[in-house]
Amino acid sequence: MTRRTIFATLLFFSLLGSSPSLRTQMPPAKPNPLIPGQGAEGKAPGCSTTEVSSCAEAAAKILPIVMGSSPLEENLRRLTDEIGGRVTGTPEMAKAVEWGVAAFRAAGVDVHTEKYTLLKATGWSPATPSGGIEANVFDVGYGSKDDFAKAGGLVKGAILLVHSDIGSTWADLFNEYLRPPLIIGQAVKEGAKAILWMGARERLLLYRHTNSLAGEIDKIPQALLAREDAKRLARTVAAYPGKVRAHFDMPNKIGRPMEQENVVGEIRGYEKPDEIVILGAHLDSWEFGTGALDNGCNAALVIEAARAIKATGLLPRRTIRFVLFSGEEQGTIGSFEYVKAHHAELDKIRAMITFDAGIGRVTGYSLGGRRDIEAGVREVLKPLESWDANNHTYDASFGTDNFDFLLEGVPTLVANQEEANYLPNYHAASDTLDKVDMRELKLHTVLAALTAWGIADRFEPLGKRLSRAEIDVLVEETGLDQQFKLLGYWDAWQSGARGRKP
């Protein structure tokens, strides 16, 4: 049986079907509240705070639309296979914006683009001097304080080799972002000429991301070595200490300021159209692969969620905006610019929902330190309780497009997902369409659409916008303050240049 045939026949009443392969992938079989007679007292329970269209009614309509035949897979194929990698500022990114506009229009959703200026386009490392750098290579291990201390004065004037481990957990990935700023700072302080980073993937797979998430150019020239090449260099340096020299020539260019765009679709609310719930994902990708897991699949999800909600014929009480952000990989620049452009309406943005972690099973949402919104989120997702996706966390961190909304006190929800195949392909040449489990992506789309719908259709707002004083408490309680200091956000946060002003 073809995948398309499976999708076409997988209506909401077949969730409890007998196929072993479906049972192993679908949420566990429990009484299904979407099926008449399986809810409490024969009724499908929904959001107790909704009136015209309950969450259960919306879910029952959304589910067969998404799980049946849809343009989702073809949309994603065009984005990844035909447009491919789409670094913000490139012609491919401009094509991706056109793709987003066309897909929203095909879904019958009103759409427009919003422009902003990207101040620089670069590989984020400064260029080497004319003619390059020739210097001794010095191995500083993992670049810890002890490693630098053992090196003594040998760091000055050297090209440094920094080791890495192969990551396998979300915590490993998080640490990959936190380590480099400290290493770079120490290298600059001690007078190193350049840094070579050992790749964190095997089999010559190139992989790297920005060292700064604050949109800044690095302070020292840097490059990535394939893991096997870096290990060979380390062995050679160990065998011939002080005698291995390298020539490093990288004529990077910092581009001129350029105009970029976010893509915004909208379904207006029937009662409170000036109050807004945002469902977003970033449209841009890093430079190596075709950005299927990060984050093409979720860009396609946002469009498909909009299509499904529109196709139900149900209007939400509040407006739902579907935003495809650019510039995320350069330090969430597109969403930062969106927040600045929409500053006057932040008091009426009721929630910002983000998907940005591939296709691993969704277990719930990270609520950005906001325990006050958990009950409302759980209520919205009650119709899908058997999916085991209503388990939420209160952590908060940098790294995706909810960030500047959170710093402005807006309730944010970031999908918590199992790792699945995300990390082996993260920002790597292997991030291609064949890595996407379309069935899981469709399940995520149902969750995303229901979350946006339910929050938009509640009588009461999900949660208030926090004051600066309340955000200060949240920042300290969640450890965001330490992340800010490591990643270069702290001064901007303290001054009010980024986030709600003091």
Short mmCIF file of C-alpha atoms in Angstrom, two decimals:
data_model
loop_
_atom_site.label_atom_id
_atom_site.label_comp_id
_atom_site.label_asym_id
_atom_site.label_seq_id
_atom_site.Cartn_x
_atom_site.Cartn_y
_atom_site.Cartn_z
CA MET A 1 0.00 0.00 0.00
CA THR A 2 1.39 3.40 -0.93
CA ARG A 3 1.92 6.14 1.64
CA ARG A 4 -0.58 8.32 -0.17
CA THR A 5 -3.23 5.58 0.02
CA ILE A 6 -2.63 5.20 3.75
CA PHE A 7 -3.06 8.93 4.25
CA ALA A 8 -6.21 9.03 2.14
CA THR A 9 -7.89 6.33 4.20
CA LEU A 10 -6.70 7.43 7.62
CA LEU A 11 -9.80 9.30 8.74
CA PHE A 12 -10.28 10.28 12.36
CA PHE A 13 -12.35 7.20 13.15
CA SER A 14 -9.47 4.90 12.10
CA LEU A 15 -7.10 6.01 14.85
CA LEU A 16 -7.83 2.75 16.65
CA GLY A 17 -7.32 0.60 13.56
CA SER A 18 -5.85 -2.89 13.63
CA SER A 19 -2.69 -2.36 11.55
CA PRO A 20 0.36 -3.14 13.74
CA SER A 21 2.47 -0.50 11.99
CA LEU A 22 -0.15 2.15 12.66
CA ARG A 23 -0.53 1.14 16.29
CA THR A 24 3.19 1.45 16.93
CA GLN A 25 3.37 4.98 15.54
CA MET A 26 0.03 6.48 16.43
CA PRO A 27 -0.70 7.69 19.96
CA PRO A 28 -1.75 4.81 22.24
CA ALA A 29 -5.26 3.48 21.80
CA LYS A 30 -7.63 4.86 24.43
CA PRO A 31 -11.29 5.93 24.35
CA ASN A 32 -11.34 8.54 21.62
CA PRO A 33 -13.22 11.75 22.53
CA LEU A 34 -13.58 12.58 18.84
CA ILE A 35 -15.82 9.58 18.32
CA PRO A 36 -19.42 10.13 19.42
CA GLY A 37 -20.21 8.03 22.49
CA GLN A 38 -16.62 7.69 23.72
CA GLY A 39 -16.47 10.95 25.65
CA ALA A 40 -17.92 11.57 29.08
CA GLU A 41 -21.64 10.75 29.11
CA GLY A 42 -21.56 10.19 25.37
CA LYS A 43 -20.40 13.75 24.63
CA ALA A 44 -17.07 14.92 23.22
CA PRO A 45 -15.50 17.06 25.93
CA GLY A 46 -14.03 20.35 24.75
CA CYS A 47 -12.83 23.67 26.08
CA SER A 48 -15.23 24.63 28.87
CA THR A 49 -14.57 28.29 28.12
CA THR A 50 -15.72 28.15 24.50
CA GLU A 51 -19.26 28.56 23.29
CA VAL A 52 -19.83 28.63 19.55
CA SER A 53 -17.39 25.90 18.46
CA SER A 54 -15.79 23.67 21.05
CA CYS A 55 -12.22 22.40 20.78
CA ALA A 56 -13.60 18.90 20.31
CA GLU A 57 -15.66 20.03 17.34
CA ALA A 58 -12.66 21.80 15.84
CA ALA A 59 -10.41 18.78 16.39
CA ALA A 60 -12.94 16.42 14.81
CA LYS A 61 -13.02 18.61 11.70
CA ILE A 62 -9.27 19.32 11.51
CA LEU A 63 -8.10 15.72 11.93
CA PRO A 64 -9.51 14.12 8.75
CA ILE A 65 -8.56 17.19 6.69
CA VAL A 66 -4.91 16.92 7.69
CA MET A 67 -4.60 13.13 7.82
CA GLY A 68 -6.28 12.67 4.48
CA SER A 69 -4.93 13.61 1.06
CA SER A 70 -3.31 17.05 1.29
CA PRO A 71 -0.71 19.28 -0.40
CA LEU A 72 1.63 19.03 2.60
CA GLU A 73 4.13 16.57 1.14
CA GLU A 74 4.28 18.24 -2.27
CA ASN A 75 4.70 21.67 -0.66
CA LEU A 76 7.64 20.38 1.36
CA ARG A 77 9.19 18.65 -1.65
CA ARG A 78 9.16 21.90 -3.60
CA LEU A 79 10.71 23.81 -0.72
CA THR A 80 13.51 21.32 -0.06
CA ASP A 81 14.24 19.52 -3.34
CA GLU A 82 13.58 22.39 -5.74
CA ILE A 83 14.52 25.50 -3.73
CA GLY A 84 16.92 23.73 -1.37
CA GLY A 85 19.10 25.43 1.24
CA ARG A 86 17.89 28.99 1.88
CA VAL A 87 20.18 31.14 3.95
CA THR A 88 18.58 34.50 4.64
CA GLY A 89 19.86 37.03 2.12
CA THR A 90 20.29 34.56 -0.75
CA PRO A 91 18.27 34.22 -3.97
CA GLU A 92 17.01 30.86 -2.66
CA MET A 93 15.50 32.59 0.36
CA ALA A 94 13.66 34.98 -1.95
CA LYS A 95 12.26 31.94 -3.77
CA ALA A 96 11.19 30.44 -0.44
CA VAL A 97 9.23 33.59 0.36
CA GLU A 98 7.45 33.27 -3.00
CA TRP A 99 6.78 29.61 -2.16
CA GLY A 100 5.19 30.57 1.16
CA VAL A 101 2.98 33.24 -0.38
CA ALA A 102 1.79 30.88 -3.12
CA ALA A 103 1.08 28.05 -0.67
CA PHE A 104 -1.01 30.26 1.64
CA ARG A 105 -2.98 31.57 -1.33
CA ALA A 106 -3.60 28.04 -2.58
CA ALA A 107 -4.95 27.24 0.90
CA GLY A 108 -7.42 30.13 0.62
CA VAL A 109 -5.71 32.09 3.40
CA ASP A 110 -5.08 35.84 3.20
CA VAL A 111 -1.34 36.46 3.00
CA HIS A 112 1.17 39.28 2.79
CA THR A 113 4.87 39.82 3.39
CA GLU A 114 6.49 42.20 5.86
CA LYS A 115 9.91 43.64 5.05
CA TYR A 116 12.83 44.47 7.30
CA THR A 117 16.51 45.26 6.79
CA LEU A 118 19.12 42.62 7.49
CA LEU A 119 22.22 44.58 8.43
CA LYS A 120 24.77 42.03 7.26
CA ALA A 121 25.03 38.83 5.29
CA THR A 122 28.10 36.74 6.09
CA GLY A 123 29.44 33.39 7.22
CA TRP A 124 29.82 35.14 10.61
CA SER A 125 33.59 34.71 10.72
CA PRO A 126 35.73 37.72 9.82
CA ALA A 127 38.02 37.29 6.83
CA THR A 128 41.65 36.40 7.29
CA PRO A 129 44.13 39.19 6.42
CA SER A 130 45.13 39.52 2.78
CA GLY A 131 47.32 36.57 1.94
CA GLY A 132 45.96 34.50 4.80
CA ILE A 133 47.45 33.42 8.13
CA GLU A 134 50.46 31.14 8.53
CA ALA A 135 51.15 30.00 12.08
CA ASN A 136 51.85 27.06 14.35
CA VAL A 137 48.86 24.87 15.14
CA PHE A 138 48.26 24.37 18.86
CA ASP A 139 45.79 21.82 20.22
CA VAL A 140 43.83 23.27 23.18
CA GLY A 141 41.68 20.18 23.70
CA TYR A 142 38.13 21.20 24.57
CA GLY A 143 39.15 24.78 25.27
CA SER A 144 38.43 24.71 29.00
CA LYS A 145 40.11 27.11 31.44
CA ASP A 146 42.48 24.31 32.44
CA ASP A 147 43.33 23.59 28.80
CA PHE A 148 44.28 27.22 28.21
CA ALA A 149 46.19 27.37 31.48
CA LYS A 150 48.30 24.34 30.49
CA ALA A 151 49.09 25.98 27.16
CA GLY A 152 50.84 28.89 28.81
CA GLY A 153 52.16 31.36 26.24
CA LEU A 154 51.92 28.96 23.30
CA VAL A 155 48.44 30.22 22.37
CA LYS A 156 49.68 33.66 21.35
CA GLY A 157 50.07 33.90 17.58
CA ALA A 158 48.86 30.32 17.04
CA ILE A 159 46.03 28.72 15.09
CA LEU A 160 44.04 26.78 17.71
CA LEU A 161 42.46 23.37 17.24
CA VAL A 162 39.39 22.82 19.47
CA HIS A 163 37.92 19.35 20.02
CA SER A 164 34.23 18.37 20.22
CA ASP A 165 32.12 15.37 21.18
CA ILE A 166 29.39 13.83 19.05
CA GLY A 167 26.12 15.02 20.51
CA SER A 168 23.15 12.71 21.01
CA THR A 169 20.77 14.69 23.26
CA TRP A 170 19.08 18.07 23.33
CA ALA A 171 21.37 18.99 26.24
CA ASP A 172 24.41 18.25 24.06
CA LEU A 173 23.12 20.60 21.38
CA PHE A 174 22.39 23.29 23.96
CA ASN A 175 25.96 23.03 25.25
CA GLU A 176 27.33 23.35 21.73
CA TYR A 177 25.94 26.87 21.68
CA LEU A 178 27.10 27.75 25.19
CA ARG A 179 30.74 26.59 24.87
CA PRO A 180 32.10 28.64 21.93
CA PRO A 181 31.64 32.19 23.34
CA LEU A 182 33.88 31.37 26.32
CA ILE A 183 36.51 29.68 24.13
CA ILE A 184 36.50 32.50 21.59
CA GLY A 185 36.81 35.08 24.36
CA GLN A 186 39.81 33.31 25.88
CA ALA A 187 41.46 32.83 22.48
CA VAL A 188 41.14 36.53 21.69
CA LYS A 189 42.39 37.49 25.16
CA GLU A 190 45.52 35.36 24.78
CA GLY A 191 46.31 36.54 21.25
CA ALA A 192 45.45 33.53 19.07
CA LYS A 193 45.34 34.16 15.32
CA ALA A 194 42.46 31.82 14.39
CA ILE A 195 40.38 28.82 15.53
CA LEU A 196 39.75 25.50 13.80
CA TRP A 197 36.76 23.59 15.21
CA MET A 198 36.57 19.81 15.07
CA GLY A 199 33.33 18.71 13.38
CA ALA A 200 30.80 17.10 15.70
CA ARG A 201 29.66 14.53 13.11
CA GLU A 202 31.43 11.49 11.72
CA ARG A 203 32.04 10.30 8.13
CA LEU A 204 33.33 13.68 6.89
CA LEU A 205 29.90 15.23 7.40
CA LEU A 206 30.34 18.97 7.69
CA TYR A 207 28.25 20.60 10.38
CA ARG A 208 28.39 23.91 12.23
CA HIS A 209 26.22 26.79 13.38
CA THR A 210 26.76 30.38 14.43
CA ASN A 211 28.80 31.03 17.56
CA SER A 212 26.80 34.13 18.46
CA LEU A 213 23.02 34.32 18.54
CA ALA A 214 23.08 38.09 18.97
CA GLY A 215 23.66 38.75 15.27
CA GLU A 216 27.33 39.65 15.68
CA ILE A 217 30.39 38.88 13.56
CA ASP A 218 32.95 36.71 15.37
CA LYS A 219 36.03 38.46 16.74
CA ILE A 220 38.57 36.02 15.25
CA PRO A 221 38.74 34.06 11.96
CA GLN A 222 37.37 30.53 12.32
CA ALA A 223 36.65 27.46 10.21
CA LEU A 224 35.28 23.94 10.57
CA LEU A 225 37.31 20.79 9.90
CA ALA A 226 35.68 17.47 9.11
CA ARG A 227 35.96 15.32 12.24
CA GLU A 228 38.31 12.75 10.73
CA ASP A 229 40.60 15.48 9.32
CA ALA A 230 40.67 17.28 12.66
CA LYS A 231 41.60 14.07 14.50
CA ARG A 232 44.43 13.45 12.06
CA LEU A 233 45.67 17.00 12.60
CA ALA A 234 45.51 16.47 16.38
CA ARG A 235 47.59 13.30 16.08
CA THR A 236 50.16 15.08 13.92
CA VAL A 237 50.45 17.99 16.35
CA ALA A 238 50.92 15.52 19.22
CA ALA A 239 53.67 13.70 17.29
CA TYR A 240 55.51 16.89 16.31
CA PRO A 241 54.82 19.45 19.07
CA GLY A 242 55.58 23.01 18.08
CA LYS A 243 56.53 22.02 14.51
CA VAL A 244 53.18 21.82 12.69
CA ARG A 245 52.33 24.95 10.76
CA ALA A 246 49.22 25.71 8.73
CA HIS A 247 48.23 28.27 6.15
CA PHE A 248 44.66 29.51 6.62
CA ASP A 249 43.18 31.75 3.94
CA MET A 250 39.46 32.63 4.07
CA PRO A 251 38.47 35.79 2.17
CA ASN A 252 34.99 36.20 3.63
CA LYS A 253 33.01 39.26 2.64
CA ILE A 254 30.46 41.13 4.73
CA GLY A 255 27.59 42.10 2.49
CA ARG A 256 25.64 45.31 2.31
CA PRO A 257 22.40 45.79 4.27
CA MET A 258 19.58 44.10 2.41
CA GLU A 259 15.82 43.89 2.53
CA GLN A 260 14.33 40.61 3.75
CA GLU A 261 10.76 39.42 4.35
CA ASN A 262 8.59 37.47 6.76
CA VAL A 263 5.51 35.76 5.29
CA VAL A 264 2.26 36.31 7.19
CA GLY A 265 -1.02 34.49 6.65
CA GLU A 266 -4.16 35.40 8.60
CA ILE A 267 -7.62 34.13 9.51
CA ARG A 268 -9.48 36.97 11.17
CA GLY A 269 -11.49 36.43 14.31
CA TYR A 270 -15.23 37.03 14.28
CA GLU A 271 -15.53 38.67 17.71
CA LYS A 272 -12.11 40.03 18.74
CA PRO A 273 -10.15 40.45 15.50
CA ASP A 274 -7.66 42.81 17.15
CA GLU A 275 -6.56 40.05 19.55
CA ILE A 276 -4.07 37.68 17.96
CA VAL A 277 -2.70 34.16 18.36
CA ILE A 278 0.45 33.45 16.33
CA LEU A 279 1.48 30.04 14.99
CA GLY A 280 4.99 30.34 13.58
CA ALA A 281 8.07 28.56 12.25
CA HIS A 282 11.20 29.76 10.53
CA LEU A 283 11.43 29.46 6.77
CA ASP A 284 15.18 29.95 6.38
CA SER A 285 17.79 27.22 6.77
CA TRP A 286 21.50 26.83 7.39
CA GLU A 287 23.81 26.47 4.42
CA PHE A 288 24.72 22.78 4.19
CA GLY A 289 21.59 20.67 3.59
CA THR A 290 18.18 21.51 2.17
CA GLY A 291 16.65 22.38 5.54
CA ALA A 292 14.03 19.63 5.66
CA LEU A 293 14.08 18.95 9.41
CA ASP A 294 15.32 22.43 10.29
CA ASN A 295 12.90 23.82 9.56
CA GLY A 296 11.17 23.18 6.27
CA CYS A 297 8.86 20.53 7.68
CA ASN A 298 7.49 22.99 10.23
CA ALA A 299 7.17 25.81 7.72
CA ALA A 300 5.00 23.42 5.71
CA LEU A 301 3.17 22.50 8.95
CA VAL A 302 2.20 26.13 9.56
CA ILE A 303 0.74 26.45 6.07
CA GLU A 304 -1.08 23.12 6.38
CA ALA A 305 -2.52 24.11 9.77
CA ALA A 306 -3.85 27.30 8.19
CA ARG A 307 -5.34 25.32 5.31
CA ALA A 308 -7.02 22.87 7.67
CA ILE A 309 -8.53 25.55 9.91
CA LYS A 310 -9.77 27.44 6.87
CA ALA A 311 -11.25 24.26 5.39
CA THR A 312 -13.28 23.50 8.54
CA GLY A 313 -15.41 26.57 7.88
CA LEU A 314 -15.13 27.47 11.58
CA LEU A 315 -14.17 31.03 12.47
CA PRO A 316 -12.18 31.58 15.66
CA ARG A 317 -13.16 34.22 18.20
CA ARG A 318 -9.74 35.88 17.83
CA THR A 319 -7.47 36.30 14.82
CA ILE A 320 -4.92 33.57 14.07
CA ARG A 321 -1.74 34.66 12.30
CA PHE A 322 0.50 32.12 10.59
CA VAL A 323 4.03 33.50 10.32
CA LEU A 324 7.03 32.14 8.43
CA PHE A 325 10.04 33.98 9.82
CA SER A 326 13.32 34.58 8.01
CA GLY A 327 16.65 35.30 9.68
CA GLU A 328 16.17 32.75 12.49
CA GLU A 329 19.53 31.11 11.91
CA GLN A 330 21.29 34.47 12.20
CA GLY A 331 20.00 35.11 15.73
CA THR A 332 16.17 35.11 15.40
CA ILE A 333 16.43 38.37 13.49
CA GLY A 334 13.19 38.03 11.52
CA SER A 335 11.05 37.43 14.61
CA PHE A 336 12.89 40.20 16.47
CA GLU A 337 12.06 42.59 13.63
CA TYR A 338 8.44 41.36 13.66
CA VAL A 339 8.16 42.10 17.38
CA LYS A 340 9.58 45.59 16.86
CA ALA A 341 7.25 46.31 13.94
CA HIS A 342 4.20 45.11 15.92
CA HIS A 343 5.17 46.67 19.24
CA ALA A 344 1.93 48.63 19.49
CA GLU A 345 -0.17 45.44 19.50
CA LEU A 346 1.92 43.28 21.87
CA ASP A 347 -0.65 43.79 24.64
CA LYS A 348 -3.16 41.97 22.43
CA ILE A 349 -1.00 39.08 21.22
CA ARG A 350 -2.50 36.33 23.33
CA ALA A 351 0.04 33.60 22.54
CA MET A 352 2.93 32.76 20.24
CA ILE A 353 3.27 29.06 19.30
CA THR A 354 6.47 27.76 17.67
CA PHE A 355 7.51 24.47 16.07
CA ASP A 356 11.24 24.08 15.37
CA ALA A 357 12.56 20.58 16.18
CA GLY A 358 12.01 18.31 13.19
CA ILE A 359 9.60 15.38 13.31
CA GLY A 360 10.26 13.70 16.68
CA ARG A 361 7.05 12.90 18.60
CA VAL A 362 5.57 15.99 20.33
CA THR A 363 5.16 15.44 24.07
CA GLY A 364 3.75 18.86 24.95
CA TYR A 365 4.96 22.45 25.04
CA SER A 366 7.68 24.37 26.80
CA LEU A 367 5.73 27.22 28.39
CA GLY A 368 8.64 29.61 28.86
CA GLY A 369 8.43 29.74 32.64
CA ARG A 370 4.68 30.47 32.57
CA ARG A 371 2.89 28.10 34.98
CA ASP A 372 -0.15 30.36 34.82
CA ILE A 373 -0.98 29.28 31.26
CA GLU A 374 -0.69 25.52 31.72
CA ALA A 375 -4.33 24.88 32.69
CA GLY A 376 -5.57 26.69 29.60
CA VAL A 377 -3.24 24.78 27.29
CA ARG A 378 -4.23 21.46 28.84
CA GLU A 379 -7.89 22.32 28.36
CA VAL A 380 -7.37 23.16 24.69
CA LEU A 381 -5.65 19.81 24.06
CA LYS A 382 -8.19 17.66 25.94
CA PRO A 383 -9.73 16.28 22.72
CA LEU A 384 -6.34 14.70 21.93
CA GLU A 385 -5.58 13.55 25.47
CA SER A 386 -4.95 9.98 24.30
CA TRP A 387 -2.04 11.21 22.18
CA ASP A 388 0.05 11.81 25.31
CA ALA A 389 1.03 15.26 24.04
CA ASN A 390 -0.36 17.24 26.98
CA ASN A 391 2.75 17.07 29.18
CA HIS A 392 4.23 20.54 29.49
CA THR A 393 7.43 22.00 30.92
CA TYR A 394 8.24 25.42 32.37
CA ASP A 395 11.76 25.91 31.03
CA ALA A 396 12.81 28.93 28.99
CA SER A 397 15.76 29.32 26.66
CA PHE A 398 17.16 31.11 23.65
CA GLY A 399 17.22 29.54 20.22
CA THR A 400 14.01 29.94 18.26
CA ASP A 401 11.43 32.50 17.21
CA ASN A 402 9.43 32.66 20.44
CA PHE A 403 12.42 34.32 22.11
CA ASP A 404 11.63 38.02 21.63
CA PHE A 405 7.93 37.48 22.30
CA LEU A 406 8.89 35.86 25.61
CA LEU A 407 11.17 38.81 26.46
CA GLU A 408 8.22 41.12 25.84
CA GLY A 409 6.02 39.20 28.30
CA VAL A 410 3.81 37.48 25.71
CA PRO A 411 2.77 33.87 26.55
CA THR A 412 4.81 31.50 24.38
CA LEU A 413 4.58 27.79 23.60
CA VAL A 414 7.47 25.88 21.98
CA ALA A 415 6.77 22.30 20.95
CA ASN A 416 8.77 19.82 23.05
CA GLN A 417 9.78 16.94 20.81
CA GLU A 418 11.67 13.69 21.06
CA GLU A 419 15.06 13.86 19.39
CA ALA A 420 14.29 11.20 16.71
CA ASN A 421 16.70 11.84 13.78
CA TYR A 422 17.09 15.58 14.34
CA LEU A 423 20.56 15.80 15.90
CA PRO A 424 22.47 13.56 13.45
CA ASN A 425 21.24 15.81 10.62
CA TYR A 426 21.11 19.17 12.40
CA HIS A 427 22.65 21.94 10.26
CA ALA A 428 24.36 19.25 8.18
CA ALA A 429 24.44 18.28 4.52
CA SER A 430 22.26 15.28 5.38
CA ASP A 431 19.21 17.38 6.33
CA THR A 432 17.15 16.33 3.32
CA LEU A 433 13.55 15.41 2.56
CA ASP A 434 14.05 11.66 2.97
CA LYS A 435 14.58 12.25 6.72
CA VAL A 436 11.01 13.51 7.18
CA ASP A 437 8.36 11.11 8.51
CA MET A 438 5.30 12.58 6.81
CA ARG A 439 2.86 10.77 9.07
CA GLU A 440 4.42 12.22 12.20
CA LEU A 441 4.44 15.63 10.56
CA LYS A 442 0.71 15.34 9.92
CA LEU A 443 0.08 14.43 13.55
CA HIS A 444 2.06 17.50 14.62
CA THR A 445 0.02 19.62 12.25
CA VAL A 446 -3.20 18.49 13.93
CA LEU A 447 -1.75 19.40 17.35
CA ALA A 448 -0.52 22.77 16.13
CA ALA A 449 -3.81 23.66 14.45
CA LEU A 450 -5.86 22.65 17.49
CA THR A 451 -3.56 24.58 19.84
CA ALA A 452 -3.85 27.76 17.79
CA TRP A 453 -7.59 27.32 17.30
CA GLY A 454 -8.34 26.58 20.94
CA ILE A 455 -6.34 29.51 22.32
CA ALA A 456 -7.89 31.84 19.76
CA ASP A 457 -11.44 30.70 20.53
CA ARG A 458 -11.33 30.82 24.34
CA PHE A 459 -13.62 33.27 26.13
CA GLU A 460 -10.74 34.49 28.29
CA PRO A 461 -7.16 35.18 27.18
CA LEU A 462 -4.73 32.34 27.85
CA GLY A 463 -2.60 34.56 30.07
CA LYS A 464 -1.68 38.18 30.57
CA ARG A 465 1.28 40.04 29.16
CA LEU A 466 3.92 40.21 31.91
CA SER A 467 5.39 43.47 33.15
CA ARG A 468 9.14 44.08 33.01
CA ALA A 469 9.40 43.37 36.73
CA GLU A 470 7.59 40.04 36.27
CA ILE A 471 9.82 39.12 33.31
CA ASP A 472 12.90 39.90 35.43
CA VAL A 473 11.72 37.33 37.96
CA LEU A 474 11.04 34.78 35.20
CA VAL A 475 14.48 35.38 33.66
CA GLU A 476 16.18 34.66 36.98
CA GLU A 477 14.01 31.66 37.90
CA THR A 478 14.56 29.93 34.54
CA GLY A 479 18.29 30.68 34.32
CA LEU A 480 17.86 32.86 31.23
CA ASP A 481 20.07 35.48 32.87
CA GLN A 482 23.08 33.15 32.74
CA GLN A 483 22.32 32.24 29.12
CA PHE A 484 22.11 35.95 28.23
CA LYS A 485 25.53 36.61 29.72
CA LEU A 486 27.17 33.71 27.91
CA LEU A 487 25.60 34.49 24.53
CA GLY A 488 26.02 38.25 24.48
CA TYR A 489 22.39 39.28 25.11
CA TRP A 490 22.81 40.65 28.62
CA ASP A 491 23.64 44.30 27.87
CA ALA A 492 20.81 44.55 25.32
CA TRP A 493 18.39 43.03 27.85
CA GLN A 494 19.50 45.31 30.68
CA SER A 495 19.24 48.45 28.55
CA GLY A 496 15.89 47.53 27.03
CA ALA A 497 17.33 47.33 23.50
CA ARG A 498 15.97 43.80 23.40
CA GLY A 499 12.88 42.82 25.37
CA ARG A 500 10.37 44.83 27.38
CA LYS A 501 11.91 48.08 28.56
CA PRO A 502 12.65 48.55 32.27
#
